[in-house]
CSV table of N, CA and C in Angstrom, one decimal:
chain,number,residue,atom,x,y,z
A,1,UNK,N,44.4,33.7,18.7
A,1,UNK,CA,45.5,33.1,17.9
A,1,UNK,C,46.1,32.0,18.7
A,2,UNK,N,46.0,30.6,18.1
A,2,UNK,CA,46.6,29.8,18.7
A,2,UNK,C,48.4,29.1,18.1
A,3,UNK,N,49.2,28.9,19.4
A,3,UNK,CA,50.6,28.7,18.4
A,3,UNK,C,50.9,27.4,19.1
A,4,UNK,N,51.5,26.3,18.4
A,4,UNK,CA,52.5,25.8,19.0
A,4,UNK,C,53.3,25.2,18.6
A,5,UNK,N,54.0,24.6,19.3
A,5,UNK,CA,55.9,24.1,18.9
A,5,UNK,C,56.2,22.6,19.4
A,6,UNK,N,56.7,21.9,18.9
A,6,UNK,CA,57.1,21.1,18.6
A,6,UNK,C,58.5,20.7,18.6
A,7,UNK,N,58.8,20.1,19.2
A,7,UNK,CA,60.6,19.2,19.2
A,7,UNK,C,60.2,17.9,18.6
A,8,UNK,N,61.2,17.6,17.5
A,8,UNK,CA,61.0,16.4,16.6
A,8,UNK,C,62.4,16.0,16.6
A,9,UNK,N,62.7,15.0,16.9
A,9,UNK,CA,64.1,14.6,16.3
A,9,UNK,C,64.0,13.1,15.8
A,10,UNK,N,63.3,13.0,15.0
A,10,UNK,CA,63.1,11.5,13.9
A,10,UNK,C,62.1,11.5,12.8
A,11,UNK,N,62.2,10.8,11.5
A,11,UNK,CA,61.3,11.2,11.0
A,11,UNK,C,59.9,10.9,10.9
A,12,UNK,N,60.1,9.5,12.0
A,12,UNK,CA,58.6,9.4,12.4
A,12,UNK,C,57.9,10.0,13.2
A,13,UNK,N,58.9,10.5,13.9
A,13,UNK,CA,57.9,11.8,15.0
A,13,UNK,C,57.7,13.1,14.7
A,14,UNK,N,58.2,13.2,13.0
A,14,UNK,CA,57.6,14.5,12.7
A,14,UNK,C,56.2,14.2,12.0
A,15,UNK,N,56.2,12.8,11.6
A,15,UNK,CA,55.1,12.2,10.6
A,15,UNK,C,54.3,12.4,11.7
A,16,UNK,N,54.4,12.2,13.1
A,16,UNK,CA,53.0,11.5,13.8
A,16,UNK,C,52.5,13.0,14.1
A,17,UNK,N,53.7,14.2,14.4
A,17,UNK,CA,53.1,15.2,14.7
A,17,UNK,C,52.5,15.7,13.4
A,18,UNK,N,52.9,16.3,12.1
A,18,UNK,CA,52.5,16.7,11.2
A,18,UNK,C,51.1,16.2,11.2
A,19,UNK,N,51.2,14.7,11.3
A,19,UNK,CA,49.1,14.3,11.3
A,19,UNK,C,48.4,14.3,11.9
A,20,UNK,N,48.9,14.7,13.4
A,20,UNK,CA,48.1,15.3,14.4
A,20,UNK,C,47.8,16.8,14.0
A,21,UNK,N,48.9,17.4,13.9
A,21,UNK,CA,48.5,19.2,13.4
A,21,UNK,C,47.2,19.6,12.0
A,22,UNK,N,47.4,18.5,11.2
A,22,UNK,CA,46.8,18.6,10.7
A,22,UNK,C,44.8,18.0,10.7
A,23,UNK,N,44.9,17.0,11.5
A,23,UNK,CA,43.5,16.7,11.8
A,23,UNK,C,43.1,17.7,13.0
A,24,UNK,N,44.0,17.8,14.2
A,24,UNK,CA,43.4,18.6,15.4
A,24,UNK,C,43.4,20.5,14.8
A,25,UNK,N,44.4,20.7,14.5
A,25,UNK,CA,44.0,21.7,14.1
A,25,UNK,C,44.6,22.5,12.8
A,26,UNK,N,45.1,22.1,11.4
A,26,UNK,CA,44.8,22.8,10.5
A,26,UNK,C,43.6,22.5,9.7
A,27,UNK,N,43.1,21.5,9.6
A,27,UNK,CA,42.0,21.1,8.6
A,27,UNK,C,40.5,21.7,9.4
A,28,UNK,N,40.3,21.8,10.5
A,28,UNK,CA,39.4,22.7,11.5
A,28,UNK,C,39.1,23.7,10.9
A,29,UNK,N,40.3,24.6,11.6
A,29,UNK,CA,40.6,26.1,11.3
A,29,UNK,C,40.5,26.5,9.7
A,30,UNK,N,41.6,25.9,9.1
A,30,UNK,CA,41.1,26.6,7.5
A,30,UNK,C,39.8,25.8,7.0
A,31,UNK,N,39.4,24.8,7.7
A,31,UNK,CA,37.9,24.7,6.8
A,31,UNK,C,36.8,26.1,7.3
A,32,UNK,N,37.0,26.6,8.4
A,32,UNK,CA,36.3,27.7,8.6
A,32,UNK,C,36.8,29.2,7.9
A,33,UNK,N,38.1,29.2,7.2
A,33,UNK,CA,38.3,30.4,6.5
A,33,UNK,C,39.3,30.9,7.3
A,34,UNK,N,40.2,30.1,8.1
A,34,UNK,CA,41.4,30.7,9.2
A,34,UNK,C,42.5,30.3,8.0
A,35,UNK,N,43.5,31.2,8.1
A,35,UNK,CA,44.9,31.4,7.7
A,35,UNK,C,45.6,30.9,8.9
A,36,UNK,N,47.0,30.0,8.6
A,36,UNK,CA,48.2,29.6,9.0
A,36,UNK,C,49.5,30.0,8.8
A,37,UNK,N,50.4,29.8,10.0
A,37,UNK,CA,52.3,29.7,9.1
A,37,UNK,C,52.5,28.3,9.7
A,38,UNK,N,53.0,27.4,8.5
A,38,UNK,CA,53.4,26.5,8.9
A,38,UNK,C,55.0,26.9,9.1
A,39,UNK,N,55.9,26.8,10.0
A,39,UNK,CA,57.5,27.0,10.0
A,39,UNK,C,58.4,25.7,10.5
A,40,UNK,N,59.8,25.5,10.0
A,40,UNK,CA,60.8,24.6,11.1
A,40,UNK,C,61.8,25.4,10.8
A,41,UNK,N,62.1,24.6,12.0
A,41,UNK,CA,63.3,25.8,12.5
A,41,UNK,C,64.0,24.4,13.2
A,42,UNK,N,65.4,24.4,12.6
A,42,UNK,CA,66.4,23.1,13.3
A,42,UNK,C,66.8,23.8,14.5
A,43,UNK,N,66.8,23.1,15.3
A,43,UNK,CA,67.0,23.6,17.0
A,43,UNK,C,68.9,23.1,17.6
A,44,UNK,N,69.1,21.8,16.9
A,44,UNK,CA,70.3,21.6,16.9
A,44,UNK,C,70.6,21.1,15.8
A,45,UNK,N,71.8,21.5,14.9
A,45,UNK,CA,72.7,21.1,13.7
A,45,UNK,C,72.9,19.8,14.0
A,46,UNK,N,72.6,18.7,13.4
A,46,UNK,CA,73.0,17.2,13.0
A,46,UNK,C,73.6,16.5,14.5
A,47,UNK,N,72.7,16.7,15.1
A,47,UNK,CA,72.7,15.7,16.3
A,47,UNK,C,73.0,14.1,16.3
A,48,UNK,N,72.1,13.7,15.6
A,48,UNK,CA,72.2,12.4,14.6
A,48,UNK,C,73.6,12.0,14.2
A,49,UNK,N,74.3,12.8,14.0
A,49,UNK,CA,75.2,12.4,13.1
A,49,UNK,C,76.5,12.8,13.9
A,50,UNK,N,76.5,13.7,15.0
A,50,UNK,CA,77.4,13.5,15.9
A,50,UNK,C,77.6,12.4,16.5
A,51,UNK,N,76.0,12.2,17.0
A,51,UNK,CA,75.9,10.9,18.1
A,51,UNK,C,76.8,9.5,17.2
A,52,UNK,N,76.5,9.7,16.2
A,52,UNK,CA,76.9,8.4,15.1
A,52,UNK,C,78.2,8.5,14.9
A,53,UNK,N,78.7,9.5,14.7
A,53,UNK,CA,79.9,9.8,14.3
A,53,UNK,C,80.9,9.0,15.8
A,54,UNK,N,80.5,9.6,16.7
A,54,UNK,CA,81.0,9.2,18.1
A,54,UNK,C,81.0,7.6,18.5
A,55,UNK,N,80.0,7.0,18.2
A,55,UNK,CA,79.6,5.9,18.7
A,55,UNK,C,80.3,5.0,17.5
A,56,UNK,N,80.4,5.0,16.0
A,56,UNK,CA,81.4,4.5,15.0
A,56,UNK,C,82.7,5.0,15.0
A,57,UNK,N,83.1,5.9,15.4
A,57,UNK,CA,84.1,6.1,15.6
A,57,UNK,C,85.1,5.8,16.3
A,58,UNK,N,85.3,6.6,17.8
A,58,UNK,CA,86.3,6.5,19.0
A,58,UNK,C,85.6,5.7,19.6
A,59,UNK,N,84.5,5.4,20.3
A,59,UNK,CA,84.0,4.3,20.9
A,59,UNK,C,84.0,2.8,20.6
A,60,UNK,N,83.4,2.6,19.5
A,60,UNK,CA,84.1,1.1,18.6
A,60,UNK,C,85.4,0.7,18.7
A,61,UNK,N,86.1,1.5,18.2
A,61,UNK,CA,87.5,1.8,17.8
A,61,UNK,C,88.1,1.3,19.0
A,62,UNK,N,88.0,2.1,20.0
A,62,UNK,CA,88.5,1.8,21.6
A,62,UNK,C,88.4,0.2,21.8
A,63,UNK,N,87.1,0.1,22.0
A,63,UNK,CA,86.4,-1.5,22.7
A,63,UNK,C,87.5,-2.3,21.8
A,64,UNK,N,87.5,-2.1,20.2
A,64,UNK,CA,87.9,-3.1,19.3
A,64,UNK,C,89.2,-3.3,19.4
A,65,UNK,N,90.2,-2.5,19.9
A,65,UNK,CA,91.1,-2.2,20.0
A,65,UNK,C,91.8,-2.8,21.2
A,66,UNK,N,91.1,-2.5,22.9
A,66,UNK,CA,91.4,-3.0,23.9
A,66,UNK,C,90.9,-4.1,24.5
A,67,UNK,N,90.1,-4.8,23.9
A,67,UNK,CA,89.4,-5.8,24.7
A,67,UNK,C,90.1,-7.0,23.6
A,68,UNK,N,90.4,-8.1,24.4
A,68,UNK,CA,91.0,-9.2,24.0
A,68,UNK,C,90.4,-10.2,24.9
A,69,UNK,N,89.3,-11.2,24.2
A,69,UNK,CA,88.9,-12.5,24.9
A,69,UNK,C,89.5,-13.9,24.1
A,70,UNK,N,89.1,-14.5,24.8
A,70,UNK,CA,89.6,-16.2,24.7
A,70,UNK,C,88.0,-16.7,24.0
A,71,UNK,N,89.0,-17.1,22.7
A,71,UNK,CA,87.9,-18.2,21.6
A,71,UNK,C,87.6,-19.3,22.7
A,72,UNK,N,86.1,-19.2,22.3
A,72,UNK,CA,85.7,-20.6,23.2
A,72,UNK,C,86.2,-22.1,22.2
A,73,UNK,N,86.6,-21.9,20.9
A,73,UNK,CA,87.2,-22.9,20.7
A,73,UNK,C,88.1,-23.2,20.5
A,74,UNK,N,88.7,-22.5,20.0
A,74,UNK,CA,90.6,-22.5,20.2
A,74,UNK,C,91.5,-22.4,20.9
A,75,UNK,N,90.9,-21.6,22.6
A,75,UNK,CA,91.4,-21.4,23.4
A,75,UNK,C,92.5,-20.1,23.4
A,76,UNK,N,92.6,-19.6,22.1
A,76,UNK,CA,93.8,-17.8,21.5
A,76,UNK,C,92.5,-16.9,22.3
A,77,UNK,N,93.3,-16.0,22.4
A,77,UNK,CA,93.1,-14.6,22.5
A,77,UNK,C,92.8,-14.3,21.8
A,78,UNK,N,91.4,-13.2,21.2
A,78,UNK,CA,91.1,-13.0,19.5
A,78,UNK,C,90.5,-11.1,20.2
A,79,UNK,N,90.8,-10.3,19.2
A,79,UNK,CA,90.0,-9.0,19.2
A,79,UNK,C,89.0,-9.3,18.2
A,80,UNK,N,88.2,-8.4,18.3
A,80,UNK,CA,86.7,-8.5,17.2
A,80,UNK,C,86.9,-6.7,17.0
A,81,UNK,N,86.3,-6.6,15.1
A,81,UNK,CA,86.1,-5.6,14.8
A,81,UNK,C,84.8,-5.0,15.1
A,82,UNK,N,84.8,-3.7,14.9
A,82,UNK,CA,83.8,-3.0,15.4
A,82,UNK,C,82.4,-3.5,15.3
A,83,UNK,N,82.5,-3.9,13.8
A,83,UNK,CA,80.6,-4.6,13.6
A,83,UNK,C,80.3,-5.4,14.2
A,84,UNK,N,81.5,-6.2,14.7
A,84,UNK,CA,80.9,-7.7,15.7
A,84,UNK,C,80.7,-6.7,17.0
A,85,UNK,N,81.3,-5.7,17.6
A,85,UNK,CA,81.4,-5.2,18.2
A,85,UNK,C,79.3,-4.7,18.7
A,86,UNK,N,79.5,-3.5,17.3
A,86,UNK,CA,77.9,-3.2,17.2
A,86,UNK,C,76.8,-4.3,16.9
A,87,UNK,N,77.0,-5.2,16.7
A,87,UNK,CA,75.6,-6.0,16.9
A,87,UNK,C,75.5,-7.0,17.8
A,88,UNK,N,77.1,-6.6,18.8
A,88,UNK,CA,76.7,-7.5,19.9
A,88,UNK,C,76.0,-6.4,20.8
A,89,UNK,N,76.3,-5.4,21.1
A,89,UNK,CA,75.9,-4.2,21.7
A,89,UNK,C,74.3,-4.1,21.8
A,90,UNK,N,73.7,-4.1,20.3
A,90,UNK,CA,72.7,-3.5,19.9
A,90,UNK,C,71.7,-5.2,20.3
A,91,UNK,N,72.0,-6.5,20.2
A,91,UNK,CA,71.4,-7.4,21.1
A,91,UNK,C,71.3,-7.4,22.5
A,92,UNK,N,72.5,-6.8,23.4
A,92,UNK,CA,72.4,-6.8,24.3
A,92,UNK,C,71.6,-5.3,24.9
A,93,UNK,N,71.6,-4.3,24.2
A,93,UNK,CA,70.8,-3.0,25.0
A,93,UNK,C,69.8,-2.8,24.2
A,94,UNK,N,69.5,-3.2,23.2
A,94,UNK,CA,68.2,-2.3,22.0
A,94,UNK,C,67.3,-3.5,22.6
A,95,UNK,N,65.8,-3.2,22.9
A,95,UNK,CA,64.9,-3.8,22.9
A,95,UNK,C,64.5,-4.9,21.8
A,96,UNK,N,64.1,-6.0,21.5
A,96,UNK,CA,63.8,-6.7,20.3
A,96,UNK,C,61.9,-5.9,19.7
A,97,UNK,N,61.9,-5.6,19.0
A,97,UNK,CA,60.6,-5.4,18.4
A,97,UNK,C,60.4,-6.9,17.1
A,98,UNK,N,59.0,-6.9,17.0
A,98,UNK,CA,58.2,-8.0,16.4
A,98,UNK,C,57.7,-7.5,15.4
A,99,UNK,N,57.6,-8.5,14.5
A,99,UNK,CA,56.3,-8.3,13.3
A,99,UNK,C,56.2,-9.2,12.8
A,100,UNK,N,54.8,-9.4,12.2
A,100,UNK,CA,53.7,-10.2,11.7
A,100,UNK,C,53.9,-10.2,10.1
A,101,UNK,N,54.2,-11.5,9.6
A,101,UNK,CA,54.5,-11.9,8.3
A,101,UNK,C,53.2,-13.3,7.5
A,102,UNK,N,53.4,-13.5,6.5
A,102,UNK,CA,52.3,-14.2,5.8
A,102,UNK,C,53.0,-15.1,5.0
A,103,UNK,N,52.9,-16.7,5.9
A,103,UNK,CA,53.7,-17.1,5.0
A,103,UNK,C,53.2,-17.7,3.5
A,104,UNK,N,53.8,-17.3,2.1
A,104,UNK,CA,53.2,-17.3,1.2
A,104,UNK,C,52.6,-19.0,0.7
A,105,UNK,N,53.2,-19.8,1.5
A,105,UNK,CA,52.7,-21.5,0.6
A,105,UNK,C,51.3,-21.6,1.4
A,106,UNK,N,51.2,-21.4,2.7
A,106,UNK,CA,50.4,-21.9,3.7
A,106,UNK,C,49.3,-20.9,4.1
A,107,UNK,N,49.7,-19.2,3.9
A,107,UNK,CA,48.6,-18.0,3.9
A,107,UNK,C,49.3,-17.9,5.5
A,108,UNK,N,49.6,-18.7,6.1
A,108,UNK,CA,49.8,-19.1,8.0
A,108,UNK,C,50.5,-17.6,8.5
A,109,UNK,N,49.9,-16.4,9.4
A,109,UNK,CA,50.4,-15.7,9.7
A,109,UNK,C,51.5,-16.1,11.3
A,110,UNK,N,52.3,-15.6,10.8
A,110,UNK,CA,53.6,-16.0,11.9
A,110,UNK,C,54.1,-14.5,12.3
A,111,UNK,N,54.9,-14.8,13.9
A,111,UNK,CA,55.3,-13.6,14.4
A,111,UNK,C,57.0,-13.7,14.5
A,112,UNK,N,58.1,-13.1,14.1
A,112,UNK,CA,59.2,-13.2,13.5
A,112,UNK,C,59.8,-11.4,14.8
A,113,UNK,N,61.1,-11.7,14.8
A,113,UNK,CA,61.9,-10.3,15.8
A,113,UNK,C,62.4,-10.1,14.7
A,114,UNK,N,62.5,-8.6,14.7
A,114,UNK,CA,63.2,-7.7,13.6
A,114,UNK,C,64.6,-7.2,14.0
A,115,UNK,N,65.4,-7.2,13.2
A,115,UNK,CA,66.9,-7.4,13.4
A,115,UNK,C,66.6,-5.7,14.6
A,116,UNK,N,67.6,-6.2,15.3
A,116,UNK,CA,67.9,-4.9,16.2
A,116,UNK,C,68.8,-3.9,15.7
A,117,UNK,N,68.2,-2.6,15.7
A,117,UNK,CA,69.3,-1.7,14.7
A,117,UNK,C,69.3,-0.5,15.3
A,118,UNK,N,70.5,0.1,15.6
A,118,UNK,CA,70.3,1.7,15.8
A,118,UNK,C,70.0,2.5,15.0
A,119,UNK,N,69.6,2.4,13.9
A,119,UNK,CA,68.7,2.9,13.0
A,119,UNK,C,67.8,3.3,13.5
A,120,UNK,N,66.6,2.6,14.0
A,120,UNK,CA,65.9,2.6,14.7
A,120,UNK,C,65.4,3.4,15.8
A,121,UNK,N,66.7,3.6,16.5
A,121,UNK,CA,66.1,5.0,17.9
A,121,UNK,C,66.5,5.9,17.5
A,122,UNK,N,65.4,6.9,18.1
A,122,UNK,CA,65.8,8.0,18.1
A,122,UNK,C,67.1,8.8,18.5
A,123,UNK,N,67.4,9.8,18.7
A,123,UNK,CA,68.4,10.8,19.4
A,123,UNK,C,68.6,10.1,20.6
A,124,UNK,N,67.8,10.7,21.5
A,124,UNK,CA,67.7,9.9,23.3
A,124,UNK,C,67.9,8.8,23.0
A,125,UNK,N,67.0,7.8,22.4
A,125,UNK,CA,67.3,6.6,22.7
A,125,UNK,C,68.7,6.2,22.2
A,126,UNK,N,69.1,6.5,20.9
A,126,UNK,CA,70.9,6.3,20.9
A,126,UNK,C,71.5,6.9,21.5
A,127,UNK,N,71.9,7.9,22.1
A,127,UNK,CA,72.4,8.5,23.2
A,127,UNK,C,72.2,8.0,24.6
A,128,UNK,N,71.2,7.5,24.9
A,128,UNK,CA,71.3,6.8,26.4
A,128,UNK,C,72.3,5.2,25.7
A,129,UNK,N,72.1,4.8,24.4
A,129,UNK,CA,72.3,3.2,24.0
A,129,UNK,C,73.9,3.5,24.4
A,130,UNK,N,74.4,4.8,23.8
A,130,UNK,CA,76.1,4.7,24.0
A,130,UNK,C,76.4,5.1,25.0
A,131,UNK,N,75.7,5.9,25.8
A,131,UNK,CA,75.9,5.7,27.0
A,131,UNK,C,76.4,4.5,27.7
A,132,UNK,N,75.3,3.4,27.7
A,132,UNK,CA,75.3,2.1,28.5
A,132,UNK,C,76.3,1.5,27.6
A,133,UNK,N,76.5,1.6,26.4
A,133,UNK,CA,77.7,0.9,26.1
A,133,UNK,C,79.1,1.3,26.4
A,134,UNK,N,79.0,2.5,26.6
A,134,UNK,CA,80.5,3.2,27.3
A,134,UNK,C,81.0,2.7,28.5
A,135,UNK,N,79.5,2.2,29.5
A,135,UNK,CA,79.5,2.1,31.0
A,135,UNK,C,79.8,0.5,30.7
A,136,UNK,N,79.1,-0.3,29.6
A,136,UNK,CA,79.5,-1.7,30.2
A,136,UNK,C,80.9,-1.4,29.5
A,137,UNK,N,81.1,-1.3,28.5
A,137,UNK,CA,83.0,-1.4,28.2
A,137,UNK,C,83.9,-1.0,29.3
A,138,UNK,N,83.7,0.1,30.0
A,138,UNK,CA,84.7,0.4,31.3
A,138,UNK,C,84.6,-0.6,32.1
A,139,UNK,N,83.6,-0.6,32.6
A,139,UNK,CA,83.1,-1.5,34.1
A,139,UNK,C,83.6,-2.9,33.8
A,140,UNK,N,82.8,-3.8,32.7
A,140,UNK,CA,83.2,-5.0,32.7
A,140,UNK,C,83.9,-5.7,31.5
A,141,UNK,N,84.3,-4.8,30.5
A,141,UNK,CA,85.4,-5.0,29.8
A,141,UNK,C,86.6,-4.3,29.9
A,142,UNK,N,86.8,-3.5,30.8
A,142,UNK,CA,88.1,-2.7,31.2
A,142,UNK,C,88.5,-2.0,30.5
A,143,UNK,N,87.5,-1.1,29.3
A,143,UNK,CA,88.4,-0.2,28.4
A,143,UNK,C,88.4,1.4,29.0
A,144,UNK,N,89.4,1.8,28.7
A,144,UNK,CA,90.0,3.3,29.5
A,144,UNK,C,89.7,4.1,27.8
A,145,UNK,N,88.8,4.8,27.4
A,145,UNK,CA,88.7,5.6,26.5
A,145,UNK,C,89.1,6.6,26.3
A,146,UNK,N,90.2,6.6,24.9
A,146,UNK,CA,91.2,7.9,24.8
A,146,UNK,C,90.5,9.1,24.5
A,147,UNK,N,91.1,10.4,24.8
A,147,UNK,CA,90.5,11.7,24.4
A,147,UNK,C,90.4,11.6,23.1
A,148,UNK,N,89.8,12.5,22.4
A,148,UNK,CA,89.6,12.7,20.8
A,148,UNK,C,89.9,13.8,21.0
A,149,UNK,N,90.6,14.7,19.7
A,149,UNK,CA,90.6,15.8,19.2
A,149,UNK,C,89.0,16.6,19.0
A,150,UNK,N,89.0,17.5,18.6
A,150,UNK,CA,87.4,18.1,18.2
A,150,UNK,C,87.2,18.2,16.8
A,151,UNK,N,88.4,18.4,15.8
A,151,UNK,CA,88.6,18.3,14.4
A,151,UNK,C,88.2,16.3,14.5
A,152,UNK,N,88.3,15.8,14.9
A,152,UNK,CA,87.8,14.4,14.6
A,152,UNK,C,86.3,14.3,14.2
């Protein structure tokens, strides 16, 4: 009897495993007349959505709140809201990935960067992203981040 187990936390890495399980070993085994259990079993309740919750939340909120720079053209003091916040973030820590487009007058295949999005990473990888955004906001934006309640 063979078993195994799997940690997925995205839904592409349940696709890549699911189509591994299924060429390496369910399509084998039941072509020879073997019975399976396929099962899932959630390991942690909405991980996802904490991390999100956290990182849109108190963290934004903070940066957007405490950090005040000088317009390069006006010379004021200006805060920025959180979204200017998150897509400066997500240019400065999220890797750029590429893809290959067709442009329709000319057939001419061109290579183009895909908007940077935390969408995109997984658990770990958003979890280490707010990490480093926590560390640069203290370090070299000087924000002191307030406690949260747990009902928040």
């Amino acid at each position: 009897m063979t078993s195994r187990s799997y940690i997925v936390a995205s839904p592409r890495q349940a696709n890549e495993i699911l189509n591994h399980l299924y060429q390496q070993e369910i399509k084998p085994h039941t072509a020879k007349g073997a019975r399976g259990r396929i099962r899932w079993e959630t390991v942690t309740l909405y991980y996802r959505h904490q991390l999100r919750k956290l990182f849109h939340g108190p963290v934004l909120r903070d940066i957007s709140e405490q950090v005040w720079l000088r317009d390069p053209i006006t010379g004021c003091r200006v805060r920025y809201v959180p979204k200017v916040w998150k897509e400066f973030f997500a240019q400065l820590f999220i890797e750029p990935t590429f893809e290959e487009y067709t442009v329709k007058s000319t057939g001419e295949v061109k290579v183009r960067e895909r908007r940077r999005s935390t969408e995109e990473l997984n658990d770990d990888e958003f979890q280490e992203f707010v990490t480093q955004v926590q560390a640069f906001a203290t370090v070299d934006l000087g924000v002191e981040f307030t406690e949260q309640d747990e009902e928040q």
